[in-house]
Amino acid sequence: MTNEITLFLNPAAGRGRGAKAAQLAVSTLKAAGFAVRTVVGENAEDALKRVRIAVEGGTGALIAVGGDGTANLALQAVAGTPTPLGLVAVGTGNDFAGALGQPVGDAGAAGRLIAEALKAGRVRDIDLGQVGDRWFGTVLASGFDSRVNDRGNRMRWPTGRFKYDLAMVAELATFRPFPYRITFDDGVVREFEATLVAIGNGSSYGGGMRICPGADLTDGLFDVTVVGDLSRTELLRVFPRVYRGTHVEHPKVTVHRSATVEIAAEGIRGYADGEPLLPLPLTARCVPGALRVIGA
């Protein structure tokens, strides 16, 4: 493998920590003998174009500096290619890095791990989710959680994570379960009312909410968590348990395992790795070994 690698940067990640983290990661990688080219796009579309050019040009690895949004953009360039991906996780949400056992919030440690792993050839294949031509690494969210994302993205104030807390309170005021139609590998169409349906390649989203606690990145299957028709009171009682993954013990929560999931509901947009997709209906498929990742 060539020692020329590409570092992809979101300078705004982690409320401005991205640029400093990138400098530290570059210094660490260069000290280990790698030639590092840094890519910063004018916007997401331009950044993806530049990263794809680097991958097609034979870069030895792509290193994404930022959070889950940056990692998701990087996936669109490296999925299905032999180019391995490394993560320097310094965003506000770092669930993909956490699922991979990577350092979070420590650019120096991440840079050292990447350098050591590349030199030792520690690269492994993991699964990815795919909707149309869009790839995702962690969770495809739909329902109450995606409606909170929609509302939070429309809010200009406040900034940061707090606006999503306010968005959740606002959504609770008008909350009602949604009628879903969902089809798994067995081909049976199921219809029910649910608070949300989460399709997990990885186990968590939203900065540590373990919505699909049993998800495995290498088993070729999604874990699909269906949170049934909870009342507002029940939802408020169950919600804190998501951080421990114990919500799946609630009688109105079920978990299914399937390689393909067709999901439909009115007025709901899907979000994958925290990034907006098209409104439902959507079909997600788990693609075994679609990504090479650097690390232990």
PDB file of C-alpha atoms in Angstrom:
ATOM      1  CA  MET A   1       0.000   0.000   0.000  1.00  0.00           C
ATOM      2  CA  THR A   2       1.223   3.503  -0.831  1.00  0.00           C
ATOM      3  CA  ASN A   3       2.184   5.742   2.076  1.00  0.00           C
ATOM      4  CA  GLU A   4       0.270   8.617   0.483  1.00  0.00           C
ATOM      5  CA  ILE A   5      -3.052   9.032   2.254  1.00  0.00           C
ATOM      6  CA  THR A   6      -5.874  11.573   2.171  1.00  0.00           C
ATOM      7  CA  LEU A   7      -7.332  13.365   5.170  1.00  0.00           C
ATOM      8  CA  PHE A   8     -10.899  14.661   4.762  1.00  0.00           C
ATOM      9  CA  LEU A   9     -11.805  17.481   7.134  1.00  0.00           C
ATOM     10  CA  ASN A  10     -14.967  19.060   8.484  1.00  0.00           C
ATOM     11  CA  PRO A  11     -13.479  22.165  10.155  1.00  0.00           C
ATOM     12  CA  ALA A  12     -16.764  22.931  11.950  1.00  0.00           C
ATOM     13  CA  ALA A  13     -16.994  19.510  13.609  1.00  0.00           C
ATOM     14  CA  GLY A  14     -17.243  19.519  17.394  1.00  0.00           C
ATOM     15  CA  ARG A  15     -18.016  23.246  17.376  1.00  0.00           C
ATOM     16  CA  GLY A  16     -14.721  24.129  15.749  1.00  0.00           C
ATOM     17  CA  ARG A  17     -12.535  21.361  17.141  1.00  0.00           C
ATOM     18  CA  GLY A  18     -12.251  19.766  13.699  1.00  0.00           C
ATOM     19  CA  ALA A  19      -9.506  22.049  12.381  1.00  0.00           C
ATOM     20  CA  LYS A  20      -7.316  21.634  15.480  1.00  0.00           C
ATOM     21  CA  ALA A  21      -7.893  17.895  15.496  1.00  0.00           C
ATOM     22  CA  ALA A  22      -6.902  17.683  11.839  1.00  0.00           C
ATOM     23  CA  GLN A  23      -3.624  19.485  12.510  1.00  0.00           C
ATOM     24  CA  LEU A  24      -2.794  17.071  15.320  1.00  0.00           C
ATOM     25  CA  ALA A  25      -3.754  14.023  13.261  1.00  0.00           C
ATOM     26  CA  VAL A  26      -1.701  15.214  10.269  1.00  0.00           C
ATOM     27  CA  SER A  27       1.335  15.807  12.488  1.00  0.00           C
ATOM     28  CA  THR A  28       0.992  12.337  14.010  1.00  0.00           C
ATOM     29  CA  LEU A  29       0.633  10.630  10.627  1.00  0.00           C
ATOM     30  CA  LYS A  30       3.523  12.543   9.076  1.00  0.00           C
ATOM     31  CA  ALA A  31       5.741  11.671  12.027  1.00  0.00           C
ATOM     32  CA  ALA A  32       4.937   8.016  11.314  1.00  0.00           C
ATOM     33  CA  GLY A  33       6.190   8.429   7.744  1.00  0.00           C
ATOM     34  CA  PHE A  34       2.979   9.024   5.812  1.00  0.00           C
ATOM     35  CA  ALA A  35       2.502  11.682   3.163  1.00  0.00           C
ATOM     36  CA  VAL A  36      -0.825  13.351   3.933  1.00  0.00           C
ATOM     37  CA  ARG A  37      -2.971  15.339   1.542  1.00  0.00           C
ATOM     38  CA  THR A  38      -5.774  17.342   3.175  1.00  0.00           C
ATOM     39  CA  VAL A  39      -9.133  17.841   1.456  1.00  0.00           C
ATOM     40  CA  VAL A  40     -11.587  20.557   2.520  1.00  0.00           C
ATOM     41  CA  GLY A  41     -14.505  21.245   0.201  1.00  0.00           C
ATOM     42  CA  GLU A  42     -16.439  24.477  -0.225  1.00  0.00           C
ATOM     43  CA  ASN A  43     -19.568  22.497   0.697  1.00  0.00           C
ATOM     44  CA  ALA A  44     -20.593  18.866   1.120  1.00  0.00           C
ATOM     45  CA  GLU A  45     -21.072  18.289  -2.614  1.00  0.00           C
ATOM     46  CA  ASP A  46     -17.684  19.783  -3.469  1.00  0.00           C
ATOM     47  CA  ALA A  47     -15.968  17.874  -0.647  1.00  0.00           C
ATOM     48  CA  LEU A  48     -17.426  14.566  -1.832  1.00  0.00           C
ATOM     49  CA  LYS A  49     -16.281  15.267  -5.387  1.00  0.00           C
ATOM     50  CA  ARG A  50     -12.726  15.941  -4.202  1.00  0.00           C
ATOM     51  CA  VAL A  51     -12.669  12.867  -1.971  1.00  0.00           C
ATOM     52  CA  ARG A  52     -13.920  10.644  -4.791  1.00  0.00           C
ATOM     53  CA  ILE A  53     -11.150  11.938  -7.037  1.00  0.00           C
ATOM     54  CA  ALA A  54      -8.597  11.002  -4.354  1.00  0.00           C
ATOM     55  CA  VAL A  55     -10.081   7.501  -3.960  1.00  0.00           C
ATOM     56  CA  GLU A  56     -10.219   6.928  -7.708  1.00  0.00           C
ATOM     57  CA  GLY A  57      -6.636   8.178  -7.922  1.00  0.00           C
ATOM     58  CA  GLY A  58      -5.436   5.372  -5.659  1.00  0.00           C
ATOM     59  CA  THR A  59      -4.935   7.056  -2.282  1.00  0.00           C
ATOM     60  CA  GLY A  60      -3.688   4.546   0.288  1.00  0.00           C
ATOM     61  CA  ALA A  61      -6.396   5.421   2.802  1.00  0.00           C
ATOM     62  CA  LEU A  62      -9.051   8.010   3.537  1.00  0.00           C
ATOM     63  CA  ILE A  63      -9.079   9.564   7.000  1.00  0.00           C
ATOM     64  CA  ALA A  64     -12.268  11.423   7.998  1.00  0.00           C
ATOM     65  CA  VAL A  65     -11.938  14.086  10.714  1.00  0.00           C
ATOM     66  CA  GLY A  66     -15.273  15.067  12.241  1.00  0.00           C
ATOM     67  CA  GLY A  67     -18.410  13.377  13.487  1.00  0.00           C
ATOM     68  CA  ASP A  68     -20.968  10.999  12.052  1.00  0.00           C
ATOM     69  CA  GLY A  69     -21.944  13.438   9.299  1.00  0.00           C
ATOM     70  CA  THR A  70     -18.365  13.618   8.053  1.00  0.00           C
ATOM     71  CA  ALA A  71     -17.995   9.845   8.292  1.00  0.00           C
ATOM     72  CA  ASN A  72     -21.225   9.391   6.331  1.00  0.00           C
ATOM     73  CA  LEU A  73     -19.972  11.649   3.550  1.00  0.00           C
ATOM     74  CA  ALA A  74     -16.722   9.682   3.429  1.00  0.00           C
ATOM     75  CA  LEU A  75     -18.690   6.425   3.103  1.00  0.00           C
ATOM     76  CA  GLN A  76     -20.174   7.648  -0.159  1.00  0.00           C
ATOM     77  CA  ALA A  77     -16.645   7.733  -1.626  1.00  0.00           C
ATOM     78  CA  VAL A  78     -15.053   4.572  -0.210  1.00  0.00           C
ATOM     79  CA  ALA A  79     -17.909   2.045   0.097  1.00  0.00           C
ATOM     80  CA  GLY A  80     -17.392  -0.849  -2.274  1.00  0.00           C
ATOM     81  CA  THR A  81     -13.766   0.120  -2.989  1.00  0.00           C
ATOM     82  CA  PRO A  82     -10.504  -1.320  -1.620  1.00  0.00           C
ATOM     83  CA  THR A  83      -9.625   2.042  -0.002  1.00  0.00           C
ATOM     84  CA  PRO A  84      -9.734   1.714   3.797  1.00  0.00           C
ATOM     85  CA  LEU A  85     -11.376   4.348   6.006  1.00  0.00           C
ATOM     86  CA  GLY A  86      -9.972   5.723   9.241  1.00  0.00           C
ATOM     87  CA  LEU A  87     -11.848   7.959  11.674  1.00  0.00           C
ATOM     88  CA  VAL A  88     -10.656  10.839  13.829  1.00  0.00           C
ATOM     89  CA  ALA A  89     -13.877  11.289  15.786  1.00  0.00           C
ATOM     90  CA  VAL A  90     -14.250  14.835  17.116  1.00  0.00           C
ATOM     91  CA  GLY A  91     -17.868  15.654  16.227  1.00  0.00           C
ATOM     92  CA  THR A  92     -20.904  16.170  18.437  1.00  0.00           C
ATOM     93  CA  GLY A  93     -22.069  12.670  17.505  1.00  0.00           C
ATOM     94  CA  ASN A  94     -19.480   9.907  17.066  1.00  0.00           C
ATOM     95  CA  ASP A  95     -21.555   6.746  17.078  1.00  0.00           C
ATOM     96  CA  PHE A  96     -19.851   5.125  14.092  1.00  0.00           C
ATOM     97  CA  ALA A  97     -16.408   5.511  15.654  1.00  0.00           C
ATOM     98  CA  GLY A  98     -17.784   4.160  18.924  1.00  0.00           C
ATOM     99  CA  ALA A  99     -19.211   1.101  17.167  1.00  0.00           C
ATOM    100  CA  LEU A 100     -15.785   0.469  15.636  1.00  0.00           C
ATOM    101  CA  GLY A 101     -13.997   0.824  18.983  1.00  0.00           C
ATOM    102  CA  GLN A 102     -12.098   3.905  17.838  1.00  0.00           C
ATOM    103  CA  PRO A 103     -10.896   6.708  20.155  1.00  0.00           C
ATOM    104  CA  VAL A 104     -13.472   9.471  20.521  1.00  0.00           C
ATOM    105  CA  GLY A 105     -12.490  13.088  21.183  1.00  0.00           C
ATOM    106  CA  ASP A 106      -8.735  12.359  21.131  1.00  0.00           C
ATOM    107  CA  ALA A 107      -7.196  13.209  17.750  1.00  0.00           C
ATOM    108  CA  GLY A 108      -3.695  12.245  18.835  1.00  0.00           C
ATOM    109  CA  ALA A 109      -4.759   8.770  19.958  1.00  0.00           C
ATOM    110  CA  ALA A 110      -6.805   8.294  16.795  1.00  0.00           C
ATOM    111  CA  GLY A 111      -3.883   9.358  14.610  1.00  0.00           C
ATOM    112  CA  ARG A 112      -1.506   6.981  16.382  1.00  0.00           C
ATOM    113  CA  LEU A 113      -3.961   4.091  16.092  1.00  0.00           C
ATOM    114  CA  ILE A 114      -4.417   4.733  12.371  1.00  0.00           C
ATOM    115  CA  ALA A 115      -0.670   4.973  11.740  1.00  0.00           C
ATOM    116  CA  GLU A 116       0.105   1.798  13.686  1.00  0.00           C
ATOM    117  CA  ALA A 117      -2.768  -0.116  12.072  1.00  0.00           C
ATOM    118  CA  LEU A 118      -1.778   0.894   8.538  1.00  0.00           C
ATOM    119  CA  LYS A 119       1.817  -0.145   9.122  1.00  0.00           C
ATOM    120  CA  ALA A 120       0.716  -3.480  10.590  1.00  0.00           C
ATOM    121  CA  GLY A 121      -1.939  -4.077   7.927  1.00  0.00           C
ATOM    122  CA  ARG A 122      -4.774  -4.130  10.483  1.00  0.00           C
ATOM    123  CA  VAL A 123      -7.669  -3.530   8.136  1.00  0.00           C
ATOM    124  CA  ARG A 124     -10.998  -5.368   8.371  1.00  0.00           C
ATOM    125  CA  ASP A 125     -14.232  -5.528   6.411  1.00  0.00           C
ATOM    126  CA  ILE A 126     -17.585  -4.515   7.889  1.00  0.00           C
ATOM    127  CA  ASP A 127     -21.148  -4.284   6.628  1.00  0.00           C
ATOM    128  CA  LEU A 128     -22.918  -1.116   5.541  1.00  0.00           C
ATOM    129  CA  GLY A 129     -26.541  -0.226   5.009  1.00  0.00           C
ATOM    130  CA  GLN A 130     -27.668   1.084   1.634  1.00  0.00           C
ATOM    131  CA  VAL A 131     -30.789   2.980   0.546  1.00  0.00           C
ATOM    132  CA  GLY A 132     -30.748   3.547  -3.202  1.00  0.00           C
ATOM    133  CA  ASP A 133     -27.233   4.827  -3.825  1.00  0.00           C
ATOM    134  CA  ARG A 134     -26.782   6.201  -0.286  1.00  0.00           C
ATOM    135  CA  TRP A 135     -24.669   4.300   2.229  1.00  0.00           C
ATOM    136  CA  PHE A 136     -24.902   4.433   6.029  1.00  0.00           C
ATOM    137  CA  GLY A 137     -22.872   2.955   8.847  1.00  0.00           C
ATOM    138  CA  THR A 138     -25.002   3.221  11.976  1.00  0.00           C
ATOM    139  CA  VAL A 139     -28.789   3.625  12.084  1.00  0.00           C
ATOM    140  CA  LEU A 140     -31.605   4.574   9.722  1.00  0.00           C
ATOM    141  CA  ALA A 141     -34.133   6.393  11.895  1.00  0.00           C
ATOM    142  CA  SER A 142     -37.819   6.947  11.156  1.00  0.00           C
ATOM    143  CA  GLY A 143     -40.714   8.176  13.256  1.00  0.00           C
ATOM    144  CA  PHE A 144     -40.604  10.287  16.392  1.00  0.00           C
ATOM    145  CA  ASP A 145     -36.810  10.561  16.310  1.00  0.00           C
ATOM    146  CA  SER A 146     -36.679  11.649  12.661  1.00  0.00           C
ATOM    147  CA  ARG A 147     -39.466  14.180  13.258  1.00  0.00           C
ATOM    148  CA  VAL A 148     -37.349  15.657  16.070  1.00  0.00           C
ATOM    149  CA  ASN A 149     -34.453  15.896  13.615  1.00  0.00           C
ATOM    150  CA  ASP A 150     -36.690  17.626  11.081  1.00  0.00           C
ATOM    151  CA  ARG A 151     -37.870  20.191  13.608  1.00  0.00           C
ATOM    152  CA  GLY A 152     -34.369  20.757  15.026  1.00  0.00           C
ATOM    153  CA  ASN A 153     -32.929  21.324  11.554  1.00  0.00           C
ATOM    154  CA  ARG A 154     -35.533  24.038  10.927  1.00  0.00           C
ATOM    155  CA  MET A 155     -34.648  25.893  14.134  1.00  0.00           C
ATOM    156  CA  ARG A 156     -32.169  28.757  13.840  1.00  0.00           C
ATOM    157  CA  TRP A 157     -31.888  29.172  17.600  1.00  0.00           C
ATOM    158  CA  PRO A 158     -30.527  27.856  19.865  1.00  0.00           C
ATOM    159  CA  THR A 159     -27.447  26.181  18.405  1.00  0.00           C
ATOM    160  CA  GLY A 160     -25.853  22.855  19.217  1.00  0.00           C
ATOM    161  CA  ARG A 161     -27.475  19.868  20.880  1.00  0.00           C
ATOM    162  CA  PHE A 162     -29.847  21.982  23.003  1.00  0.00           C
ATOM    163  CA  LYS A 163     -32.039  22.828  20.024  1.00  0.00           C
ATOM    164  CA  TYR A 164     -32.770  19.121  19.530  1.00  0.00           C
ATOM    165  CA  ASP A 165     -33.830  18.870  23.175  1.00  0.00           C
ATOM    166  CA  LEU A 166     -36.262  21.730  22.567  1.00  0.00           C
ATOM    167  CA  ALA A 167     -37.396  20.099  19.333  1.00  0.00           C
ATOM    168  CA  MET A 168     -38.164  16.890  21.234  1.00  0.00           C
ATOM    169  CA  VAL A 169     -40.296  18.792  23.748  1.00  0.00           C
ATOM    170  CA  ALA A 170     -42.191  20.464  20.897  1.00  0.00           C
ATOM    171  CA  GLU A 171     -42.774  17.149  19.104  1.00  0.00           C
ATOM    172  CA  LEU A 172     -44.041  15.564  22.321  1.00  0.00           C
ATOM    173  CA  ALA A 173     -46.759  18.219  22.513  1.00  0.00           C
ATOM    174  CA  THR A 174     -48.346  16.909  19.313  1.00  0.00           C
ATOM    175  CA  PHE A 175     -47.103  13.327  19.498  1.00  0.00           C
ATOM    176  CA  ARG A 176     -49.113  10.392  18.199  1.00  0.00           C
ATOM    177  CA  PRO A 177     -47.970   6.957  16.959  1.00  0.00           C
ATOM    178  CA  PHE A 178     -47.609   6.543  13.197  1.00  0.00           C
ATOM    179  CA  PRO A 179     -49.190   3.811  11.029  1.00  0.00           C
ATOM    180  CA  TYR A 180     -46.375   1.759   9.452  1.00  0.00           C
ATOM    181  CA  ARG A 181     -46.108  -0.933   6.812  1.00  0.00           C
ATOM    182  CA  ILE A 182     -42.907  -2.967   7.019  1.00  0.00           C
ATOM    183  CA  THR A 183     -41.609  -6.022   5.158  1.00  0.00           C
ATOM    184  CA  PHE A 184     -38.649  -8.174   6.235  1.00  0.00           C
ATOM    185  CA  ASP A 185     -36.855 -11.010   4.431  1.00  0.00           C
ATOM    186  CA  ASP A 186     -39.812 -13.353   4.882  1.00  0.00           C
ATOM    187  CA  GLY A 187     -41.899 -11.200   2.520  1.00  0.00           C
ATOM    188  CA  VAL A 188     -44.806 -10.802   4.942  1.00  0.00           C
ATOM    189  CA  VAL A 189     -46.224  -7.259   5.037  1.00  0.00           C
ATOM    190  CA  ARG A 190     -46.806  -6.142   8.632  1.00  0.00           C
ATOM    191  CA  GLU A 191     -49.029  -3.179   9.504  1.00  0.00           C
ATOM    192  CA  PHE A 192     -49.015  -1.574  12.934  1.00  0.00           C
ATOM    193  CA  GLU A 193     -48.842   1.718  14.793  1.00  0.00           C
ATOM    194  CA  ALA A 194     -45.445   2.622  16.195  1.00  0.00           C
ATOM    195  CA  THR A 195     -43.567   5.468  17.832  1.00  0.00           C
ATOM    196  CA  LEU A 196     -40.506   4.782  15.691  1.00  0.00           C
ATOM    197  CA  VAL A 197     -38.726   2.149  13.653  1.00  0.00           C
ATOM    198  CA  ALA A 198     -34.904   2.101  13.705  1.00  0.00           C
ATOM    199  CA  ILE A 199     -32.898   0.016  11.240  1.00  0.00           C
ATOM    200  CA  GLY A 200     -29.518  -0.643  12.821  1.00  0.00           C
ATOM    201  CA  ASN A 201     -26.305  -1.675  11.119  1.00  0.00           C
ATOM    202  CA  GLY A 202     -24.584  -0.224  14.181  1.00  0.00           C
ATOM    203  CA  SER A 203     -26.027  -0.108  17.679  1.00  0.00           C
ATOM    204  CA  SER A 204     -26.383   3.594  18.486  1.00  0.00           C
ATOM    205  CA  TYR A 205     -27.262   7.021  17.173  1.00  0.00           C
ATOM    206  CA  GLY A 206     -27.698  10.543  18.508  1.00  0.00           C
ATOM    207  CA  GLY A 207     -24.466  10.518  20.498  1.00  0.00           C
ATOM    208  CA  GLY A 208     -24.826   7.287  22.432  1.00  0.00           C
ATOM    209  CA  MET A 209     -28.488   6.262  22.323  1.00  0.00           C
ATOM    210  CA  ARG A 210     -28.277   2.454  21.988  1.00  0.00           C
ATOM    211  CA  ILE A 211     -31.475   2.083  20.003  1.00  0.00           C
ATOM    212  CA  CYS A 212     -30.342  -1.244  18.441  1.00  0.00           C
ATOM    213  CA  PRO A 213     -28.129  -2.587  21.244  1.00  0.00           C
ATOM    214  CA  GLY A 214     -27.547  -6.019  19.709  1.00  0.00           C
ATOM    215  CA  ALA A 215     -26.538  -4.825  16.228  1.00  0.00           C
ATOM    216  CA  ASP A 216     -23.371  -6.406  14.806  1.00  0.00           C
ATOM    217  CA  LEU A 217     -21.361  -4.704  12.048  1.00  0.00           C
ATOM    218  CA  THR A 218     -20.211  -8.014  10.599  1.00  0.00           C
ATOM    219  CA  ASP A 219     -23.210 -10.385  10.617  1.00  0.00           C
ATOM    220  CA  GLY A 220     -24.816  -9.370   7.310  1.00  0.00           C
ATOM    221  CA  LEU A 221     -28.101  -8.431   9.026  1.00  0.00           C
ATOM    222  CA  PHE A 222     -29.833  -5.347  10.386  1.00  0.00           C
ATOM    223  CA  ASP A 223     -31.273  -5.236  13.871  1.00  0.00           C
ATOM    224  CA  VAL A 224     -34.637  -3.503  13.456  1.00  0.00           C
ATOM    225  CA  THR A 225     -36.055  -1.973  16.642  1.00  0.00           C
ATOM    226  CA  VAL A 226     -39.789  -1.280  16.558  1.00  0.00           C
ATOM    227  CA  VAL A 227     -41.034   0.913  19.412  1.00  0.00           C
ATOM    228  CA  GLY A 228     -44.789   0.348  19.488  1.00  0.00           C
ATOM    229  CA  ASP A 229     -47.718   2.651  20.163  1.00  0.00           C
ATOM    230  CA  LEU A 230     -46.529   4.293  23.368  1.00  0.00           C
ATOM    231  CA  SER A 231     -48.408   7.097  25.068  1.00  0.00           C
ATOM    232  CA  ARG A 232     -46.585  10.340  25.838  1.00  0.00           C
ATOM    233  CA  THR A 233     -46.188   9.237  29.450  1.00  0.00           C
ATOM    234  CA  GLU A 234     -44.817   5.834  28.446  1.00  0.00           C
ATOM    235  CA  LEU A 235     -42.442   7.427  25.935  1.00  0.00           C
ATOM    236  CA  LEU A 236     -41.019   9.767  28.583  1.00  0.00           C
ATOM    237  CA  ARG A 237     -40.577   6.794  30.910  1.00  0.00           C
ATOM    238  CA  VAL A 238     -38.928   4.549  28.309  1.00  0.00           C
ATOM    239  CA  PHE A 239     -36.741   7.150  26.578  1.00  0.00           C
ATOM    240  CA  PRO A 240     -33.944   7.361  29.223  1.00  0.00           C
ATOM    241  CA  ARG A 241     -33.483   3.585  28.984  1.00  0.00           C
ATOM    242  CA  VAL A 242     -32.273   3.947  25.380  1.00  0.00           C
ATOM    243  CA  TYR A 243     -28.851   5.080  26.636  1.00  0.00           C
ATOM    244  CA  ARG A 244     -28.407   1.701  28.359  1.00  0.00           C
ATOM    245  CA  GLY A 245     -30.134  -0.301  25.646  1.00  0.00           C
ATOM    246  CA  THR A 246     -32.632  -1.697  28.153  1.00  0.00           C
ATOM    247  CA  HIS A 247     -35.654  -0.204  26.349  1.00  0.00           C
ATOM    248  CA  VAL A 248     -35.793  -3.443  24.327  1.00  0.00           C
ATOM    249  CA  GLU A 249     -37.113  -5.157  27.465  1.00  0.00           C
ATOM    250  CA  HIS A 250     -40.328  -3.096  27.319  1.00  0.00           C
ATOM    251  CA  PRO A 251     -43.327  -5.188  26.180  1.00  0.00           C
ATOM    252  CA  LYS A 252     -44.123  -2.746  23.367  1.00  0.00           C
ATOM    253  CA  VAL A 253     -40.596  -2.862  21.930  1.00  0.00           C
ATOM    254  CA  THR A 254     -39.682  -5.647  19.504  1.00  0.00           C
ATOM    255  CA  VAL A 255     -36.434  -6.402  17.663  1.00  0.00           C
ATOM    256  CA  HIS A 256     -36.270  -8.123  14.279  1.00  0.00           C
ATOM    257  CA  ARG A 257     -33.277  -9.264  12.223  1.00  0.00           C
ATOM    258  CA  SER A 258     -33.313  -8.967   8.457  1.00  0.00           C
ATOM    259  CA  ALA A 259     -30.951  -8.276   5.557  1.00  0.00           C
ATOM    260  CA  THR A 260     -33.552  -6.206   3.700  1.00  0.00           C
ATOM    261  CA  VAL A 261     -36.223  -3.943   5.161  1.00  0.00           C
ATOM    262  CA  GLU A 262     -39.006  -2.200   3.244  1.00  0.00           C
ATOM    263  CA  ILE A 263     -40.614   0.517   5.329  1.00  0.00           C
ATOM    264  CA  ALA A 264     -43.520   2.875   4.613  1.00  0.00           C
ATOM    265  CA  ALA A 265     -45.353   5.545   6.607  1.00  0.00           C
ATOM    266  CA  GLU A 266     -46.993   8.854   5.716  1.00  0.00           C
ATOM    267  CA  GLY A 267     -45.330  12.164   6.590  1.00  0.00           C
ATOM    268  CA  ILE A 268     -42.018  10.710   7.807  1.00  0.00           C
ATOM    269  CA  ARG A 269     -38.536  11.326   6.438  1.00  0.00           C
ATOM    270  CA  GLY A 270     -35.774   8.803   7.017  1.00  0.00           C
ATOM    271  CA  TYR A 271     -32.450   9.855   8.559  1.00  0.00           C
ATOM    272  CA  ALA A 272     -29.302   7.742   8.198  1.00  0.00           C
ATOM    273  CA  ASP A 273     -26.224   8.511  10.322  1.00  0.00           C
ATOM    274  CA  GLY A 274     -28.125  11.657  11.295  1.00  0.00           C
ATOM    275  CA  GLU A 275     -28.316  12.840   7.679  1.00  0.00           C
ATOM    276  CA  PRO A 276     -31.679  13.328   5.900  1.00  0.00           C
ATOM    277  CA  LEU A 277     -32.828  10.870   3.265  1.00  0.00           C
ATOM    278  CA  LEU A 278     -35.987  10.942   1.155  1.00  0.00           C
ATOM    279  CA  PRO A 279     -39.407  10.594   2.787  1.00  0.00           C
ATOM    280  CA  LEU A 280     -40.686   7.053   3.311  1.00  0.00           C
ATOM    281  CA  PRO A 281     -41.307   4.574   1.692  1.00  0.00           C
ATOM    282  CA  LEU A 282     -37.708   3.378   1.625  1.00  0.00           C
ATOM    283  CA  THR A 283     -35.955   0.060   1.147  1.00  0.00           C
ATOM    284  CA  ALA A 284     -32.745  -0.573   3.092  1.00  0.00           C
ATOM    285  CA  ARG A 285     -30.425  -3.490   2.469  1.00  0.00           C
ATOM    286  CA  CYS A 286     -27.448  -4.675   4.486  1.00  0.00           C
ATOM    287  CA  VAL A 287     -24.390  -5.145   2.245  1.00  0.00           C
ATOM    288  CA  PRO A 288     -21.839  -7.541   3.791  1.00  0.00           C
ATOM    289  CA  GLY A 289     -18.207  -6.451   3.724  1.00  0.00           C
ATOM    290  CA  ALA A 290     -18.955  -3.192   1.902  1.00  0.00           C
ATOM    291  CA  LEU A 291     -16.363  -1.141   3.816  1.00  0.00           C
ATOM    292  CA  ARG A 292     -12.723  -1.632   4.797  1.00  0.00           C
ATOM    293  CA  VAL A 293     -11.903   0.070   8.088  1.00  0.00           C
ATOM    294  CA  ILE A 294      -8.564   0.801   9.731  1.00  0.00           C
ATOM    295  CA  GLY A 295      -8.008  -0.253  13.314  1.00  0.00           C
ATOM    296  CA  ALA A 296      -8.120  -3.095  15.783  1.00  0.00           C
TER     297      ALA A 296
END
